[in-house]
Short mmCIF file of C-alpha atoms in Angstrom, two decimals:
data_model
loop_
_atom_site.label_atom_id
_atom_site.label_comp_id
_atom_site.label_asym_id
_atom_site.label_seq_id
_atom_site.Cartn_x
_atom_site.Cartn_y
_atom_site.Cartn_z
CA UNK A 1 -33.06 4.02 -27.12
CA UNK A 2 -31.64 1.81 -24.53
CA UNK A 3 -28.35 2.61 -22.73
CA UNK A 4 -25.66 -0.05 -22.05
CA UNK A 5 -24.59 -0.42 -18.53
CA UNK A 6 -20.98 0.20 -18.75
CA UNK A 7 -19.01 -1.64 -16.03
CA UNK A 8 -17.86 0.68 -13.41
CA UNK A 9 -14.42 0.84 -11.49
CA UNK A 10 -14.04 -0.51 -7.87
CA UNK A 11 -14.51 2.79 -6.48
CA UNK A 12 -16.42 5.68 -8.14
CA UNK A 13 -17.43 9.08 -6.77
CA UNK A 14 -20.78 9.23 -5.06
CA UNK A 15 -23.37 12.05 -5.87
CA UNK A 16 -23.36 14.77 -3.53
CA UNK A 17 -26.44 14.67 -1.79
CA UNK A 18 -28.88 17.68 -1.13
CA UNK A 19 -27.20 20.01 1.45
CA UNK A 20 -24.01 18.47 1.62
CA UNK A 21 -20.90 20.48 0.98
CA UNK A 22 -18.86 19.01 -2.02
CA UNK A 23 -15.04 18.59 -0.69
CA UNK A 24 -12.73 21.08 -2.19
CA UNK A 25 -9.73 19.78 -3.99
CA UNK A 26 -7.70 21.21 -1.13
CA UNK A 27 -9.97 18.82 1.34
CA UNK A 28 -9.13 15.67 -1.09
CA UNK A 29 -5.40 16.18 -1.01
CA UNK A 30 -5.19 17.42 2.87
CA UNK A 31 -3.96 14.19 4.93
CA UNK A 32 -3.85 15.87 8.39
CA UNK A 33 -6.96 18.32 8.13
CA UNK A 34 -8.78 18.94 11.23
CA UNK A 35 -11.52 20.94 12.63
CA UNK A 36 -10.46 24.02 14.35
CA UNK A 37 -12.67 26.82 16.33
CA UNK A 38 -13.96 29.44 14.07
CA UNK A 39 -11.94 32.19 15.52
CA UNK A 40 -8.74 30.05 15.45
CA UNK A 41 -9.31 29.23 11.85
CA UNK A 42 -9.79 32.58 11.00
CA UNK A 43 -6.48 33.80 12.71
CA UNK A 44 -4.84 30.94 10.75
CA UNK A 45 -6.28 31.69 7.59
CA UNK A 46 -4.87 35.51 7.75
CA UNK A 47 -1.50 34.15 8.67
CA UNK A 48 -1.56 31.80 5.77
CA UNK A 49 -2.64 34.39 3.26
CA UNK A 50 0.04 36.62 4.58
CA UNK A 51 2.51 34.37 4.16
CA UNK A 52 1.65 33.21 0.56
CA UNK A 53 0.38 36.75 -0.79
CA UNK A 54 3.69 38.44 0.87
CA UNK A 55 6.18 40.14 -1.66
CA UNK A 56 8.40 37.37 -3.13
CA UNK A 57 5.73 34.97 -3.29
CA UNK A 58 5.06 33.96 -6.91
CA UNK A 59 1.28 33.93 -7.36
CA UNK A 60 -1.76 34.48 -5.33
CA UNK A 61 -4.25 31.69 -4.95
CA UNK A 62 -7.01 30.68 -2.77
CA UNK A 63 -6.34 27.94 -0.22
CA UNK A 64 -9.17 27.00 2.57
CA UNK A 65 -8.81 27.86 5.99
CA UNK A 66 -8.67 24.13 7.29
CA UNK A 67 -5.21 23.83 5.32
CA UNK A 68 -3.59 26.79 7.34
CA UNK A 69 -4.32 24.69 10.46
CA UNK A 70 -0.98 23.38 11.02
CA UNK A 71 0.48 22.46 14.39
CA UNK A 72 3.83 24.07 15.47
CA UNK A 73 6.50 22.76 13.00
CA UNK A 74 4.27 20.78 11.10
CA UNK A 75 4.73 20.58 7.45
CA UNK A 76 2.15 20.04 4.67
CA UNK A 77 2.25 20.16 0.94
CA UNK A 78 -0.68 21.12 -1.16
CA UNK A 79 -0.80 21.63 -4.79
CA UNK A 80 -1.66 24.60 -6.86
CA UNK A 81 -5.10 24.25 -8.53
CA UNK A 82 -3.91 26.06 -11.57
CA UNK A 83 -1.25 23.31 -12.38
CA UNK A 84 -3.63 20.47 -11.86
CA UNK A 85 -5.85 22.18 -14.65
CA UNK A 86 -2.81 22.69 -16.69
CA UNK A 87 -3.47 21.10 -20.00
CA UNK A 88 -0.38 18.91 -20.34
CA UNK A 89 -1.19 17.43 -16.92
CA UNK A 90 -4.61 16.84 -18.12
CA UNK A 91 -3.39 15.31 -20.75
CA UNK A 92 -1.05 13.00 -18.74
CA UNK A 93 -3.99 12.08 -16.72
CA UNK A 94 -6.14 11.05 -19.66
CA UNK A 95 -3.33 8.90 -21.30
CA UNK A 96 -2.91 7.05 -17.80
CA UNK A 97 -6.70 6.75 -17.46
CA UNK A 98 -7.25 4.98 -20.93
CA UNK A 99 -3.90 2.89 -20.52
CA UNK A 100 -5.46 1.41 -17.51
CA UNK A 101 -8.78 0.87 -18.69
CA UNK A 102 -7.39 -0.87 -21.96
CA UNK A 103 -5.34 -3.17 -19.62
CA UNK A 104 -8.39 -3.80 -17.41
CA UNK A 105 -11.04 -3.95 -19.92
CA UNK A 106 -11.30 -7.89 -19.69
CA UNK A 107 -12.35 -7.51 -16.10
CA UNK A 108 -14.65 -4.73 -16.99
CA UNK A 109 -13.01 -2.17 -14.73
CA UNK A 110 -13.40 1.40 -15.65
CA UNK A 111 -11.31 4.53 -14.03
CA UNK A 112 -12.95 7.92 -14.28
CA UNK A 113 -10.58 9.67 -11.79
CA UNK A 114 -7.17 8.93 -10.74
CA UNK A 115 -7.42 10.08 -7.35
CA UNK A 116 -10.86 8.52 -6.73
CA UNK A 117 -10.05 5.17 -8.33
CA UNK A 118 -6.61 4.47 -7.13
CA UNK A 119 -6.50 5.53 -3.55
CA UNK A 120 -7.51 2.20 -1.94
CA UNK A 121 -5.45 0.08 -4.03
CA UNK A 122 -7.98 -2.26 -5.68
CA UNK A 123 -7.48 -1.25 -9.07
CA UNK A 124 -3.55 -1.09 -8.56
CA UNK A 125 -4.00 -4.61 -7.50
CA UNK A 126 -5.88 -5.73 -10.57
CA UNK A 127 -3.37 -3.58 -12.73
CA UNK A 128 -0.28 -5.35 -11.16
CA UNK A 129 -1.58 -8.72 -11.75
CA UNK A 130 -2.41 -7.92 -15.30
CA UNK A 131 1.11 -6.60 -16.07
CA UNK A 132 3.21 -9.13 -14.11
CA UNK A 133 0.82 -12.29 -14.66
CA UNK A 134 1.27 -12.90 -11.11
CA UNK A 135 -1.45 -13.40 -8.25
CA UNK A 136 -1.30 -11.40 -5.02
CA UNK A 137 -3.06 -13.08 -2.01
CA UNK A 138 -5.15 -10.06 -0.83
CA UNK A 139 -8.90 -9.49 -0.24
CA UNK A 140 -10.76 -8.56 -3.30
CA UNK A 141 -12.77 -5.77 -1.54
CA UNK A 142 -11.95 -4.02 1.80
CA UNK A 143 -14.61 -1.67 3.36
CA UNK A 144 -12.98 -0.06 6.24
CA UNK A 145 -10.00 2.38 6.13
CA UNK A 146 -7.82 0.20 8.12
CA UNK A 147 -8.58 -2.64 5.67
CA UNK A 148 -7.80 -0.34 2.88
CA UNK A 149 -4.60 0.51 4.27
CA UNK A 150 -3.57 -2.98 5.01
CA UNK A 151 -4.47 -4.10 1.38
CA UNK A 152 -2.81 -0.90 -0.10
CA UNK A 153 0.47 -1.65 1.93
CA UNK A 154 0.57 -5.17 0.49
CA UNK A 155 -0.11 -3.98 -2.87
CA UNK A 156 2.50 -1.12 -2.93
CA UNK A 157 5.34 -3.54 -1.28
CA UNK A 158 4.60 -5.90 -4.48
CA UNK A 159 4.63 -2.92 -7.07
CA UNK A 160 7.95 -1.49 -5.48
CA UNK A 161 9.46 -4.65 -5.68
CA UNK A 162 8.63 -5.06 -9.44
CA UNK A 163 9.70 -1.78 -10.11
CA UNK A 164 13.20 -2.38 -8.21
CA UNK A 165 12.52 0.12 -5.21
CA UNK A 166 14.64 -2.05 -2.82
CA UNK A 167 16.94 0.48 -1.34
CA UNK A 168 15.79 3.80 -3.13
CA UNK A 169 12.74 5.64 -1.82
CA UNK A 170 9.93 5.89 -4.14
CA UNK A 171 8.05 9.14 -4.71
CA UNK A 172 4.67 7.58 -3.27
CA UNK A 173 3.72 6.05 -0.07
CA UNK A 174 0.69 4.20 1.19
CA UNK A 175 -0.07 7.46 3.18
CA UNK A 176 0.17 9.53 -0.27
CA UNK A 177 -1.91 7.23 -2.14
CA UNK A 178 -4.50 6.66 0.26
CA UNK A 179 -5.05 10.48 0.76
CA UNK A 180 -5.48 10.63 -2.93
CA UNK A 181 -2.43 12.80 -3.56
CA UNK A 182 -2.65 13.13 -7.24
CA UNK A 183 1.28 13.81 -7.51
CA UNK A 184 1.97 10.54 -5.84
CA UNK A 185 -0.20 8.79 -7.85
CA UNK A 186 1.04 10.37 -10.93
CA UNK A 187 4.64 9.39 -10.05
CA UNK A 188 3.47 5.65 -9.26
CA UNK A 189 1.70 5.48 -12.71
CA UNK A 190 4.29 6.69 -14.84
CA UNK A 191 6.73 4.40 -13.03
CA UNK A 192 4.62 1.46 -14.19
CA UNK A 193 4.07 2.84 -17.72
CA UNK A 194 8.19 3.28 -18.06
CA UNK A 195 8.87 -0.15 -16.59
CA UNK A 196 6.43 -2.23 -18.65
CA UNK A 197 6.94 -0.10 -21.71
CA UNK A 198 3.29 0.56 -22.11
CA UNK A 199 2.51 1.35 -26.06
CA UNK A 200 1.29 5.04 -25.05
CA UNK A 201 3.10 8.25 -25.86
CA UNK A 202 3.60 10.06 -22.40
CA UNK A 203 3.74 13.91 -22.85
CA UNK A 204 7.24 15.08 -21.88
CA UNK A 205 8.64 17.38 -18.93
CA UNK A 206 5.00 17.83 -17.36
CA UNK A 207 5.54 19.80 -14.17
CA UNK A 208 3.02 20.54 -11.29
CA UNK A 209 3.36 23.44 -8.94
CA UNK A 210 3.57 22.38 -5.22
CA UNK A 211 3.26 24.68 -2.15
CA UNK A 212 4.87 23.53 0.83
CA UNK A 213 3.45 25.09 3.96
CA UNK A 214 5.32 25.00 7.53
CA UNK A 215 4.39 26.85 10.86
CA UNK A 216 7.26 28.09 13.10
CA UNK A 217 6.99 30.36 15.91
CA UNK A 218 3.27 30.53 15.31
CA UNK A 219 3.92 31.87 11.87
CA UNK A 220 3.11 30.16 8.68
CA UNK A 221 5.48 30.13 6.00
CA UNK A 222 4.95 29.03 2.46
CA UNK A 223 7.33 28.12 -0.60
CA UNK A 224 6.37 27.01 -3.87
CA UNK A 225 8.46 24.64 -6.06
CA UNK A 226 8.03 22.95 -9.45
CA UNK A 227 7.65 18.94 -9.37
CA UNK A 228 8.55 17.01 -12.32
CA UNK A 229 6.28 14.08 -13.24
CA UNK A 230 7.75 13.41 -16.49
CA UNK A 231 10.82 13.99 -18.49
CA UNK A 232 12.53 13.16 -21.71
CA UNK A 233 12.41 9.56 -22.92
CA UNK A 234 14.36 8.30 -25.73
CA UNK A 235 11.64 5.64 -26.27
CA UNK A 236 8.83 8.18 -25.43
CA UNK A 237 7.61 5.33 -22.94
CA UNK A 238 6.65 3.25 -25.96
CA UNK A 239 7.46 -0.16 -26.93
CA UNK A 240 10.22 -0.21 -29.27
CA UNK A 241 9.31 -0.08 -33.07
CA UNK A 242 9.26 -3.56 -34.68
CA UNK A 243 12.57 -4.37 -36.14
CA UNK A 244 14.46 -7.72 -37.42
CA UNK A 245 14.53 -9.00 -33.94
CA UNK A 246 10.59 -8.80 -33.55
CA UNK A 247 10.16 -10.63 -36.87
CA UNK A 248 12.93 -13.20 -35.75
CA UNK A 249 11.26 -13.87 -32.32
CA UNK A 250 7.41 -13.96 -33.77
CA UNK A 251 8.17 -15.64 -37.24
CA UNK A 252 11.39 -17.00 -37.61
CA UNK A 253 12.11 -19.07 -34.21
CA UNK A 254 14.55 -21.46 -36.38
CA UNK A 255 16.63 -18.31 -37.56
CA UNK A 256 16.55 -16.94 -34.32
CA UNK A 257 18.58 -20.00 -32.81
CA UNK A 258 21.17 -19.23 -35.54
CA UNK A 259 21.60 -15.62 -34.38
CA UNK A 260 21.88 -16.71 -30.83
CA UNK A 261 24.40 -19.34 -31.45
CA UNK A 262 26.61 -16.56 -33.52
CA UNK A 263 26.27 -14.09 -30.74
CA UNK A 264 27.11 -16.53 -28.02
CA UNK A 265 30.28 -17.74 -30.03
CA UNK A 266 31.13 -14.05 -30.56
CA UNK A 267 30.89 -13.31 -26.93
CA UNK A 268 32.59 -16.44 -25.37
CA UNK A 269 35.82 -15.61 -27.64
CA UNK A 270 36.41 -12.57 -25.74
CA UNK A 271 35.09 -13.72 -22.37
CA UNK A 272 37.16 -16.60 -22.79
CA UNK A 273 40.38 -14.43 -22.24
CA UNK A 274 39.11 -14.09 -18.47
CA UNK A 275 38.41 -18.02 -18.49
CA UNK A 276 34.29 -16.97 -18.50
CA UNK A 277 31.86 -18.43 -20.51
CA UNK A 278 28.13 -17.89 -21.24
CA UNK A 279 25.31 -20.20 -21.97
CA UNK A 280 21.91 -18.19 -22.02
CA UNK A 281 21.92 -14.82 -23.52
CA UNK A 282 18.86 -13.97 -21.46
CA UNK A 283 19.97 -14.77 -18.05
CA UNK A 284 23.49 -14.66 -18.10
CA UNK A 285 23.60 -10.76 -18.86
CA UNK A 286 20.93 -9.99 -16.63
CA UNK A 287 23.45 -8.87 -13.68
CA UNK A 288 25.55 -6.72 -16.01
CA UNK A 289 28.91 -8.28 -14.71
CA UNK A 290 29.53 -9.95 -18.00
CA UNK A 291 28.48 -7.08 -20.02
CA UNK A 292 30.81 -4.84 -18.23
CA UNK A 293 33.88 -7.11 -18.69
CA UNK A 294 33.01 -7.83 -22.31
CA UNK A 295 32.93 -4.01 -22.77
CA UNK A 296 36.62 -3.70 -21.30
CA UNK A 297 37.86 -6.66 -23.65
CA UNK A 298 36.09 -5.20 -26.76
CA UNK A 299 37.31 -1.70 -25.86
CA UNK A 300 41.19 -2.68 -24.90
CA UNK A 301 40.55 -1.08 -21.48
CA UNK A 302 40.75 -2.45 -18.01
CA UNK A 303 37.33 -1.84 -16.15
CA UNK A 304 38.05 -1.05 -12.54
CA UNK A 305 36.52 -3.85 -10.39
CA UNK A 306 35.29 -1.02 -8.02
CA UNK A 307 33.53 0.64 -10.57
CA UNK A 308 30.80 -2.16 -10.63
CA UNK A 309 29.30 -4.78 -8.59
CA UNK A 310 31.22 -8.04 -9.13
CA UNK A 311 28.51 -10.12 -7.14
CA UNK A 312 25.43 -7.91 -7.09
CA UNK A 313 22.91 -8.43 -4.31
CA UNK A 314 19.98 -6.97 -5.53
CA UNK A 315 18.20 -5.46 -8.49
CA UNK A 316 19.51 -1.94 -7.72
CA UNK A 317 22.92 -3.07 -8.05
CA UNK A 318 22.02 -5.24 -11.35
CA UNK A 319 20.61 -2.11 -12.89
CA UNK A 320 23.61 -0.06 -11.85
CA UNK A 321 26.03 -2.47 -13.44
CA UNK A 322 23.96 -2.49 -16.71
CA UNK A 323 23.67 1.40 -16.75
CA UNK A 324 27.69 1.42 -16.24
CA UNK A 325 28.07 -1.03 -19.22
CA UNK A 326 25.89 1.50 -21.42
CA UNK A 327 27.97 4.35 -20.45
CA UNK A 328 31.24 2.29 -21.40
CA UNK A 329 29.49 1.74 -24.75
CA UNK A 330 29.09 5.37 -25.42
CA UNK A 331 32.83 5.97 -24.30
CA UNK A 332 33.98 3.68 -27.14
CA UNK A 333 31.60 5.68 -29.69
CA UNK A 334 28.85 3.42 -29.68
CA UNK A 335 25.39 5.21 -29.76
CA UNK A 336 23.35 5.03 -26.34
CA UNK A 337 21.24 1.88 -26.51
CA UNK A 338 17.72 2.23 -27.00
CA UNK A 339 16.86 -0.41 -24.48
CA UNK A 340 16.99 0.65 -20.79
CA UNK A 341 19.04 -1.26 -18.13
CA UNK A 342 15.89 -2.50 -16.40
CA UNK A 343 14.98 -4.38 -19.67
CA UNK A 344 18.13 -6.41 -19.42
CA UNK A 345 17.75 -6.75 -15.88
CA UNK A 346 14.33 -8.16 -16.48
CA UNK A 347 15.49 -10.59 -19.04
CA UNK A 348 13.70 -9.42 -22.00
CA UNK A 349 15.49 -11.02 -24.94
CA UNK A 350 14.73 -8.63 -27.76
CA UNK A 351 16.45 -5.82 -25.82
CA UNK A 352 19.50 -8.21 -24.59
CA UNK A 353 19.78 -9.28 -28.51
CA UNK A 354 19.72 -5.78 -29.71
CA UNK A 355 22.44 -4.56 -27.26
CA UNK A 356 24.58 -7.61 -28.05
CA UNK A 357 24.12 -7.27 -31.76
CA UNK A 358 25.20 -3.83 -31.88
CA UNK A 359 28.50 -4.86 -30.45
CA UNK A 360 28.89 -7.81 -32.74
CA UNK A 361 28.29 -5.39 -35.63
CA UNK A 362 31.29 -3.00 -34.37
CA UNK A 363 33.74 -5.55 -33.17
CA UNK A 364 32.99 -8.58 -35.05
CA UNK A 365 36.40 -8.02 -37.09
CA UNK A 366 38.12 -8.74 -33.56
CA UNK A 367 36.41 -11.71 -32.90
#
């Protein structure tokens, strides 16, 4: 039987030639590994094992000598290999790999290992273009390490901008992604899944164990901590189940126009008390200002202007405004919206309609 030639991802692990030593998982994650003399490595290994295996350390595990080779006051994070092999972590990786492969199937790109296929920015570049429908002006293929860094830097800037990281610092960086840090890569991909509401169910409350090693006064100290990759999600990272608004948008655009007019009329009757008026449900609510003011009017209370950004300057402030409006909704007894603040800011019409219809249903008697 003949076998089909499946397309390969831009970067796949090469086979290990005879005589070559396969890199350990620690060599893959280490970003600052250096070669030391045999005697120095042995001494550092003993120091490291003593620090980690000494009383008070949670569990003993084996770390290669090169990961103990730290300069004075240098700090390094390494990952407990047992946590990487945790069933929930493996499940999360499998789901993310399948999602990427589904998104990029038309481009014949197949991801097999996240850390090996995502580190140079090539797959991430194609994934961002597919999810956003935009084009990024970067070289298709970069062979040199410097070229990979430069491309990854451009791609991550675009990704971070899309995800709204204008002031906040993300849990990934060019250095961590390029060094194949699986924790950073997982954080990045989970953020993309959440932002674009990918139709996948992420396992909740996934943690990995990270060891922070630091050398002070010639002695290596190590501490373990739990890094949370996923938490609990109301929507489980999935697109909302189909409801009346899906049907209106997909099948009855004429009725959708009527619904939008009714909601605009309802909103303007209240905003008129402050001499405001909206015309477009999709764009006029994206910065959260009208939503905050509307909640005060509907709830019969004054919303202090210092509690939200009256003239938001960036996406972060818009998201903060919408999140604050959602809190006000819960304060007046409404259920927490299924939409995320980011959905409103990103002008997702269905999410905006669902939020406003909830207000209309509750307060229409006061219109």
